[in-house]
């Protein structure tokens, strides 16, 4: 769900290492998830998405894993680079009332890459 | 292709002054449009969304209002700014990505950094 008032958790990794960013969701009926990357002072940018009929999807250096049993989503970044430093958000469409289809964002994770 | 424009990029306004932020979308018709606010080091808070001209839904009570005078124009306003209105304001539009079940993609503008002093 939305946690806009919380400070962002942080993840610090060494350049070249793999990064794993996690996200939990609560609605077992959720069927679509999106990961966004937001660099400092910019709007969020789409990275990768996944439908609930899949448990894994790969992009360029990124992989999203979906575990519907425990309602958990993760974003894996291979060979993390300094340019990957940003805040990463998971998001899902709202399924309720008039807000149906509107994106609900997770609290975000700030990724810092050490050279 | 679709593009979204948001301006200004930065704005410093005194307390009590009015506000008008504009967002326009190109390359699509009848989009769902959104205004989000992000406080420093925080997540994204949905403020308003619009499914069509003149149709505005507010997600949280606040000192701000929104209007949609044209299909591809979305405006965020305030009559009198408060210090607590400071933040990073993002406009977004929702596009149909198709598939089954039908899913949507959101595209965000570049944001406006508002500082109320």
PDB file of C-alpha atoms in Angstrom:
ATOM      1  CA  UNK A   1       0.000   0.000   0.000  1.00  0.00           C
ATOM      2  CA  UNK A   2       0.926   3.665  -0.050  1.00  0.00           C
ATOM      3  CA  UNK A   3       3.407   4.844   2.583  1.00  0.00           C
ATOM      4  CA  UNK A   4       4.113   8.380   1.536  1.00  0.00           C
ATOM      5  CA  UNK A   5       4.982   9.622   5.012  1.00  0.00           C
ATOM      6  CA  UNK A   6       7.840   7.236   5.698  1.00  0.00           C
ATOM      7  CA  UNK A   7      11.506   7.873   5.117  1.00  0.00           C
ATOM      8  CA  UNK A   8      12.823   5.740   2.317  1.00  0.00           C
ATOM      9  CA  UNK A   9      14.800   2.604   3.219  1.00  0.00           C
ATOM     10  CA  UNK A  10      18.268   2.560   1.696  1.00  0.00           C
ATOM     11  CA  UNK A  11      20.419  -0.057   0.027  1.00  0.00           C
ATOM     12  CA  UNK A  12      24.117   0.486  -0.524  1.00  0.00           C
ATOM     13  CA  UNK A  13      26.028  -1.795  -2.907  1.00  0.00           C
ATOM     14  CA  UNK A  14      29.469  -1.929  -4.436  1.00  0.00           C
ATOM     15  CA  UNK A  15      29.782  -1.213  -8.148  1.00  0.00           C
ATOM     16  CA  UNK A  16      29.666  -4.484 -10.042  1.00  0.00           C
ATOM     17  CA  UNK A  17      27.684  -6.340  -7.400  1.00  0.00           C
ATOM     18  CA  UNK A  18      24.096  -7.442  -7.893  1.00  0.00           C
ATOM     19  CA  UNK A  19      21.305  -5.484  -6.180  1.00  0.00           C
ATOM     20  CA  UNK A  20      18.034  -6.850  -4.913  1.00  0.00           C
ATOM     21  CA  UNK A  21      15.190  -4.503  -4.036  1.00  0.00           C
ATOM     22  CA  UNK A  22      12.105  -5.924  -2.393  1.00  0.00           C
ATOM     23  CA  UNK A  23       8.454  -5.009  -2.284  1.00  0.00           C
ATOM     24  CA  UNK A  24       5.506  -6.594  -0.491  1.00  0.00           C
ATOM     25  CA  UNK A  25       1.868  -6.264  -1.451  1.00  0.00           C
ATOM     26  CA  UNK A  26      -1.292  -7.114   0.430  1.00  0.00           C
ATOM     27  CA  UNK A  27      -4.015  -7.752  -2.141  1.00  0.00           C
ATOM     28  CA  UNK A  28      -3.959 -11.352  -3.331  1.00  0.00           C
ATOM     29  CA  UNK A  29      -6.089 -10.297  -6.329  1.00  0.00           C
ATOM     30  CA  UNK A  30      -3.358  -7.973  -7.625  1.00  0.00           C
ATOM     31  CA  UNK A  31      -2.475  -9.025 -11.157  1.00  0.00           C
ATOM     32  CA  UNK A  32      -0.041  -6.462 -12.456  1.00  0.00           C
ATOM     33  CA  UNK A  33       3.060  -4.812 -11.029  1.00  0.00           C
ATOM     34  CA  UNK A  34       5.460  -2.187 -12.262  1.00  0.00           C
ATOM     35  CA  UNK A  35       8.916  -1.060 -11.168  1.00  0.00           C
ATOM     36  CA  UNK A  36       9.938   2.557 -11.580  1.00  0.00           C
ATOM     37  CA  UNK A  37      13.309   4.254 -11.236  1.00  0.00           C
ATOM     38  CA  UNK A  38      13.468   7.855 -10.057  1.00  0.00           C
ATOM     39  CA  UNK A  39      16.719   9.758 -10.296  1.00  0.00           C
ATOM     40  CA  UNK A  40      17.234  12.823  -8.151  1.00  0.00           C
ATOM     41  CA  UNK A  41      15.143  15.767  -9.346  1.00  0.00           C
ATOM     42  CA  UNK A  42      13.422  13.801 -12.098  1.00  0.00           C
ATOM     43  CA  UNK A  43      10.126  12.032 -12.640  1.00  0.00           C
ATOM     44  CA  UNK A  44       9.868   8.238 -12.225  1.00  0.00           C
ATOM     45  CA  UNK A  45      10.749   6.181 -15.284  1.00  0.00           C
ATOM     46  CA  UNK A  46       9.349   2.780 -16.188  1.00  0.00           C
ATOM     47  CA  UNK A  47      11.830  -0.074 -15.789  1.00  0.00           C
ATOM     48  CA  UNK A  48       9.941  -3.329 -16.100  1.00  0.00           C
ATOM     49  CA  UNK A  49       6.528  -4.805 -15.401  1.00  0.00           C
ATOM     50  CA  UNK A  50       5.100  -8.222 -14.739  1.00  0.00           C
ATOM     51  CA  UNK A  51       1.656  -9.790 -14.890  1.00  0.00           C
ATOM     52  CA  UNK A  52       0.482 -12.249 -12.276  1.00  0.00           C
ATOM     53  CA  UNK A  53       0.468 -15.128 -14.759  1.00  0.00           C
ATOM     54  CA  UNK A  54       4.278 -14.971 -14.699  1.00  0.00           C
ATOM     55  CA  UNK A  55       6.739 -15.451 -11.858  1.00  0.00           C
ATOM     56  CA  UNK A  56       9.784 -14.024 -13.594  1.00  0.00           C
ATOM     57  CA  UNK A  57      10.503 -11.495 -16.263  1.00  0.00           C
ATOM     58  CA  UNK A  58      13.868 -10.308 -17.539  1.00  0.00           C
ATOM     59  CA  UNK A  59      14.976  -7.088 -19.125  1.00  0.00           C
ATOM     60  CA  UNK A  60      18.346  -5.612 -19.804  1.00  0.00           C
ATOM     61  CA  UNK A  61      20.341  -6.235 -16.580  1.00  0.00           C
ATOM     62  CA  UNK A  62      17.078  -6.291 -14.604  1.00  0.00           C
ATOM     63  CA  UNK A  63      14.895  -9.171 -13.498  1.00  0.00           C
ATOM     64  CA  UNK A  64      11.608  -9.000 -11.656  1.00  0.00           C
ATOM     65  CA  UNK A  65      10.503 -11.961  -9.572  1.00  0.00           C
ATOM     66  CA  UNK A  66       6.949 -12.416  -8.367  1.00  0.00           C
ATOM     67  CA  UNK A  67       6.066 -14.771  -5.535  1.00  0.00           C
ATOM     68  CA  UNK A  68       2.298 -14.814  -5.284  1.00  0.00           C
ATOM     69  CA  UNK A  69       2.309 -17.265  -2.389  1.00  0.00           C
ATOM     70  CA  UNK A  70       3.920 -14.778  -0.036  1.00  0.00           C
ATOM     71  CA  UNK A  71       2.824 -11.678  -1.978  1.00  0.00           C
ATOM     72  CA  UNK A  72       6.347 -10.510  -2.605  1.00  0.00           C
ATOM     73  CA  UNK A  73       7.993  -8.804  -5.533  1.00  0.00           C
ATOM     74  CA  UNK A  74      11.674  -8.180  -6.121  1.00  0.00           C
ATOM     75  CA  UNK A  75      13.784  -6.288  -8.601  1.00  0.00           C
ATOM     76  CA  UNK A  76      17.243  -7.632  -9.283  1.00  0.00           C
ATOM     77  CA  UNK A  77      19.858  -5.466 -10.974  1.00  0.00           C
ATOM     78  CA  UNK A  78      22.886  -7.293 -12.305  1.00  0.00           C
ATOM     79  CA  UNK A  79      26.354  -5.742 -12.231  1.00  0.00           C
ATOM     80  CA  UNK A  80      25.126  -2.557 -10.566  1.00  0.00           C
ATOM     81  CA  UNK A  81      26.586   0.634 -11.994  1.00  0.00           C
ATOM     82  CA  UNK A  82      26.854   4.183 -10.573  1.00  0.00           C
ATOM     83  CA  UNK A  83      24.113   5.220 -12.998  1.00  0.00           C
ATOM     84  CA  UNK A  84      21.748   2.846 -11.209  1.00  0.00           C
ATOM     85  CA  UNK A  85      21.808   5.076  -8.117  1.00  0.00           C
ATOM     86  CA  UNK A  86      18.226   6.224  -7.687  1.00  0.00           C
ATOM     87  CA  UNK A  87      15.027   5.562  -5.783  1.00  0.00           C
ATOM     88  CA  UNK A  88      13.142   2.483  -6.940  1.00  0.00           C
ATOM     89  CA  UNK A  89       9.388   2.136  -6.522  1.00  0.00           C
ATOM     90  CA  UNK A  90       7.102  -0.808  -7.038  1.00  0.00           C
ATOM     91  CA  UNK A  91       3.542   0.014  -8.043  1.00  0.00           C
ATOM     92  CA  UNK A  92       0.262  -1.734  -8.706  1.00  0.00           C
ATOM     93  CA  UNK A  93      -3.142  -0.569  -9.950  1.00  0.00           C
ATOM     94  CA  UNK A  94      -5.780   0.136  -7.362  1.00  0.00           C
ATOM     95  CA  UNK A  95      -8.763  -2.198  -7.483  1.00  0.00           C
ATOM     96  CA  UNK A  96     -11.107  -0.169  -5.368  1.00  0.00           C
ATOM     97  CA  UNK A  97     -14.048   2.024  -6.260  1.00  0.00           C
ATOM     98  CA  UNK A  98     -13.496   5.212  -8.162  1.00  0.00           C
ATOM     99  CA  UNK A  99      -9.727   4.869  -7.954  1.00  0.00           C
ATOM    100  CA  UNK A 100      -9.728   1.640  -9.943  1.00  0.00           C
ATOM    101  CA  UNK A 101      -6.772   1.518 -12.256  1.00  0.00           C
ATOM    102  CA  UNK A 102      -4.895   4.342 -10.540  1.00  0.00           C
ATOM    103  CA  UNK A 103      -1.364   3.398  -9.578  1.00  0.00           C
ATOM    104  CA  UNK A 104      -0.557   2.866  -5.916  1.00  0.00           C
ATOM    105  CA  UNK A 105       3.138   3.220  -5.166  1.00  0.00           C
ATOM    106  CA  UNK A 106       5.183   1.381  -2.587  1.00  0.00           C
ATOM    107  CA  UNK A 107       7.371   3.359  -0.232  1.00  0.00           C
ATOM    108  CA  UNK A 108      10.469   3.186  -2.427  1.00  0.00           C
ATOM    109  CA  UNK A 109      14.046   2.127  -1.809  1.00  0.00           C
ATOM    110  CA  UNK A 110      17.028   4.400  -2.291  1.00  0.00           C
ATOM    111  CA  UNK A 111      19.868   2.568  -4.003  1.00  0.00           C
ATOM    112  CA  UNK A 112      23.383   3.976  -3.592  1.00  0.00           C
ATOM    113  CA  UNK A 113      26.210   2.503  -5.639  1.00  0.00           C
ATOM    114  CA  UNK A 114      29.726   2.830  -4.254  1.00  0.00           C
ATOM    115  CA  UNK A 115      32.504   3.053  -6.861  1.00  0.00           C
TER     116      UNK A 115
ATOM    117  CA  UNK B   1       4.670   9.178 -29.935  1.00  0.00           C
ATOM    118  CA  UNK B   2       3.217  10.450 -26.712  1.00  0.00           C
ATOM    119  CA  UNK B   3       4.958  13.122 -24.694  1.00  0.00           C
ATOM    120  CA  UNK B   4       4.158  14.933 -21.498  1.00  0.00           C
ATOM    121  CA  UNK B   5       5.251  18.449 -20.670  1.00  0.00           C
ATOM    122  CA  UNK B   6       5.302  19.999 -17.244  1.00  0.00           C
ATOM    123  CA  UNK B   7       6.394  23.486 -16.233  1.00  0.00           C
ATOM    124  CA  UNK B   8       7.974  25.309 -14.629  1.00  0.00           C
ATOM    125  CA  UNK B   9      10.827  23.056 -13.486  1.00  0.00           C
ATOM    126  CA  UNK B  10      11.421  25.038 -10.304  1.00  0.00           C
ATOM    127  CA  UNK B  11       9.383  27.636  -8.486  1.00  0.00           C
ATOM    128  CA  UNK B  12       9.913  29.660  -5.333  1.00  0.00           C
ATOM    129  CA  UNK B  13       6.787  31.327  -4.029  1.00  0.00           C
ATOM    130  CA  UNK B  14       5.987  33.276  -0.854  1.00  0.00           C
ATOM    131  CA  UNK B  15       3.418  32.030   1.627  1.00  0.00           C
ATOM    132  CA  UNK B  16      -0.036  33.278   0.711  1.00  0.00           C
ATOM    133  CA  UNK B  17       0.691  33.674  -2.984  1.00  0.00           C
ATOM    134  CA  UNK B  18      -1.295  31.824  -5.685  1.00  0.00           C
ATOM    135  CA  UNK B  19      -0.026  28.840  -7.626  1.00  0.00           C
ATOM    136  CA  UNK B  20      -0.585  27.487 -11.106  1.00  0.00           C
ATOM    137  CA  UNK B  21       1.297  24.481 -12.465  1.00  0.00           C
ATOM    138  CA  UNK B  22       0.522  23.259 -15.944  1.00  0.00           C
ATOM    139  CA  UNK B  23       0.792  19.862 -17.559  1.00  0.00           C
ATOM    140  CA  UNK B  24       0.074  19.038 -21.189  1.00  0.00           C
ATOM    141  CA  UNK B  25       0.114  15.757 -23.063  1.00  0.00           C
ATOM    142  CA  UNK B  26       0.705  15.233 -26.774  1.00  0.00           C
ATOM    143  CA  UNK B  27       0.076  12.271 -29.007  1.00  0.00           C
ATOM    144  CA  UNK B  28      -2.929  10.825 -27.204  1.00  0.00           C
ATOM    145  CA  UNK B  29      -6.568  11.660 -26.692  1.00  0.00           C
ATOM    146  CA  UNK B  30      -8.796  11.437 -23.634  1.00  0.00           C
ATOM    147  CA  UNK B  31      -6.004  10.277 -21.334  1.00  0.00           C
ATOM    148  CA  UNK B  32      -6.369   9.760 -17.607  1.00  0.00           C
ATOM    149  CA  UNK B  33      -4.225  12.447 -15.992  1.00  0.00           C
ATOM    150  CA  UNK B  34      -2.727  12.584 -12.508  1.00  0.00           C
ATOM    151  CA  UNK B  35      -1.048  14.978 -10.101  1.00  0.00           C
ATOM    152  CA  UNK B  36       1.314  13.511  -7.511  1.00  0.00           C
ATOM    153  CA  UNK B  37       3.313  15.213  -4.781  1.00  0.00           C
ATOM    154  CA  UNK B  38       6.544  13.962  -3.328  1.00  0.00           C
ATOM    155  CA  UNK B  39       8.093  15.422  -0.166  1.00  0.00           C
ATOM    156  CA  UNK B  40      11.865  15.215   0.125  1.00  0.00           C
ATOM    157  CA  UNK B  41      12.972  11.646   0.819  1.00  0.00           C
ATOM    158  CA  UNK B  42       9.403  10.361   0.721  1.00  0.00           C
ATOM    159  CA  UNK B  43       7.137   8.360  -1.548  1.00  0.00           C
ATOM    160  CA  UNK B  44       4.590   9.525  -4.105  1.00  0.00           C
ATOM    161  CA  UNK B  45       1.234  10.811  -2.925  1.00  0.00           C
ATOM    162  CA  UNK B  46      -1.651  10.951  -5.392  1.00  0.00           C
ATOM    163  CA  UNK B  47      -3.376  14.332  -5.164  1.00  0.00           C
ATOM    164  CA  UNK B  48      -5.842  14.453  -8.058  1.00  0.00           C
ATOM    165  CA  UNK B  49      -6.825  12.467 -11.087  1.00  0.00           C
ATOM    166  CA  UNK B  50      -9.008  13.227 -14.065  1.00  0.00           C
ATOM    167  CA  UNK B  51     -10.713  10.894 -16.511  1.00  0.00           C
ATOM    168  CA  UNK B  52     -11.927  13.663 -18.819  1.00  0.00           C
ATOM    169  CA  UNK B  53     -12.523  17.377 -19.378  1.00  0.00           C
ATOM    170  CA  UNK B  54     -13.953  18.993 -16.273  1.00  0.00           C
ATOM    171  CA  UNK B  55     -13.809  15.737 -14.298  1.00  0.00           C
ATOM    172  CA  UNK B  56     -11.589  15.953 -11.222  1.00  0.00           C
ATOM    173  CA  UNK B  57     -11.282  13.527  -8.328  1.00  0.00           C
ATOM    174  CA  UNK B  58      -9.421  14.485  -5.188  1.00  0.00           C
ATOM    175  CA  UNK B  59      -7.607  11.830  -3.217  1.00  0.00           C
ATOM    176  CA  UNK B  60      -6.664  13.872  -0.159  1.00  0.00           C
ATOM    177  CA  UNK B  61      -8.098  17.028   1.422  1.00  0.00           C
ATOM    178  CA  UNK B  62      -5.705  19.905   1.003  1.00  0.00           C
ATOM    179  CA  UNK B  63      -5.039  23.471   0.054  1.00  0.00           C
ATOM    180  CA  UNK B  64      -4.781  22.654  -3.636  1.00  0.00           C
ATOM    181  CA  UNK B  65      -7.231  22.251  -6.489  1.00  0.00           C
ATOM    182  CA  UNK B  66      -7.022  20.884 -10.012  1.00  0.00           C
ATOM    183  CA  UNK B  67      -8.756  21.652 -13.268  1.00  0.00           C
ATOM    184  CA  UNK B  68      -8.891  20.122 -16.718  1.00  0.00           C
ATOM    185  CA  UNK B  69     -10.031  22.799 -19.153  1.00  0.00           C
ATOM    186  CA  UNK B  70      -8.965  20.853 -22.240  1.00  0.00           C
ATOM    187  CA  UNK B  71      -8.558  17.186 -23.063  1.00  0.00           C
ATOM    188  CA  UNK B  72      -4.783  17.210 -22.807  1.00  0.00           C
ATOM    189  CA  UNK B  73      -4.274  19.934 -20.232  1.00  0.00           C
ATOM    190  CA  UNK B  74      -4.207  19.459 -16.474  1.00  0.00           C
ATOM    191  CA  UNK B  75      -3.639  22.350 -14.065  1.00  0.00           C
ATOM    192  CA  UNK B  76      -2.777  22.329 -10.377  1.00  0.00           C
ATOM    193  CA  UNK B  77      -3.677  25.485  -8.476  1.00  0.00           C
ATOM    194  CA  UNK B  78      -3.812  27.126  -5.114  1.00  0.00           C
ATOM    195  CA  UNK B  79      -5.289  30.470  -4.067  1.00  0.00           C
ATOM    196  CA  UNK B  80      -2.939  30.853  -1.090  1.00  0.00           C
ATOM    197  CA  UNK B  81       0.147  28.712  -0.658  1.00  0.00           C
ATOM    198  CA  UNK B  82       1.181  27.276   2.689  1.00  0.00           C
ATOM    199  CA  UNK B  83       4.675  26.278   3.778  1.00  0.00           C
ATOM    200  CA  UNK B  84       3.486  22.668   3.805  1.00  0.00           C
ATOM    201  CA  UNK B  85       2.735  22.862   0.071  1.00  0.00           C
ATOM    202  CA  UNK B  86       6.451  22.700  -0.678  1.00  0.00           C
ATOM    203  CA  UNK B  87       7.450  19.580  -2.546  1.00  0.00           C
ATOM    204  CA  UNK B  88       8.109  17.961  -5.884  1.00  0.00           C
ATOM    205  CA  UNK B  89       4.969  17.881  -8.047  1.00  0.00           C
ATOM    206  CA  UNK B  90       4.617  15.325 -10.786  1.00  0.00           C
ATOM    207  CA  UNK B  91       2.069  15.056 -13.550  1.00  0.00           C
ATOM    208  CA  UNK B  92       1.413  11.702 -15.193  1.00  0.00           C
ATOM    209  CA  UNK B  93      -0.824  10.201 -17.858  1.00  0.00           C
ATOM    210  CA  UNK B  94      -2.087   6.678 -18.157  1.00  0.00           C
ATOM    211  CA  UNK B  95      -1.875   4.752 -21.398  1.00  0.00           C
ATOM    212  CA  UNK B  96      -3.452   1.455 -22.351  1.00  0.00           C
ATOM    213  CA  UNK B  97      -0.848  -1.308 -22.732  1.00  0.00           C
ATOM    214  CA  UNK B  98      -3.376  -3.852 -23.843  1.00  0.00           C
ATOM    215  CA  UNK B  99      -3.183  -7.531 -23.051  1.00  0.00           C
ATOM    216  CA  UNK B 100      -5.351  -9.644 -20.802  1.00  0.00           C
ATOM    217  CA  UNK B 101      -6.034  -8.593 -18.196  1.00  0.00           C
ATOM    218  CA  UNK B 102      -5.868  -5.058 -19.542  1.00  0.00           C
ATOM    219  CA  UNK B 103      -3.026  -3.154 -17.949  1.00  0.00           C
ATOM    220  CA  UNK B 104      -1.893   0.418 -18.101  1.00  0.00           C
ATOM    221  CA  UNK B 105       1.384   2.235 -18.268  1.00  0.00           C
ATOM    222  CA  UNK B 106       2.044   5.524 -16.539  1.00  0.00           C
ATOM    223  CA  UNK B 107       4.324   8.151 -18.002  1.00  0.00           C
ATOM    224  CA  UNK B 108       5.524  10.918 -15.730  1.00  0.00           C
ATOM    225  CA  UNK B 109       6.530  14.460 -16.494  1.00  0.00           C
ATOM    226  CA  UNK B 110       9.834  15.879 -15.375  1.00  0.00           C
ATOM    227  CA  UNK B 111       8.340  17.458 -12.257  1.00  0.00           C
ATOM    228  CA  UNK B 112       8.170  20.897 -10.638  1.00  0.00           C
ATOM    229  CA  UNK B 113      10.156  21.624  -7.516  1.00  0.00           C
ATOM    230  CA  UNK B 114       8.042  24.043  -5.473  1.00  0.00           C
ATOM    231  CA  UNK B 115       9.523  25.841  -2.501  1.00  0.00           C
ATOM    232  CA  UNK B 116       7.201  27.997  -0.427  1.00  0.00           C
ATOM    233  CA  UNK B 117       9.077  30.569   1.642  1.00  0.00           C
TER     234      UNK B 117
END
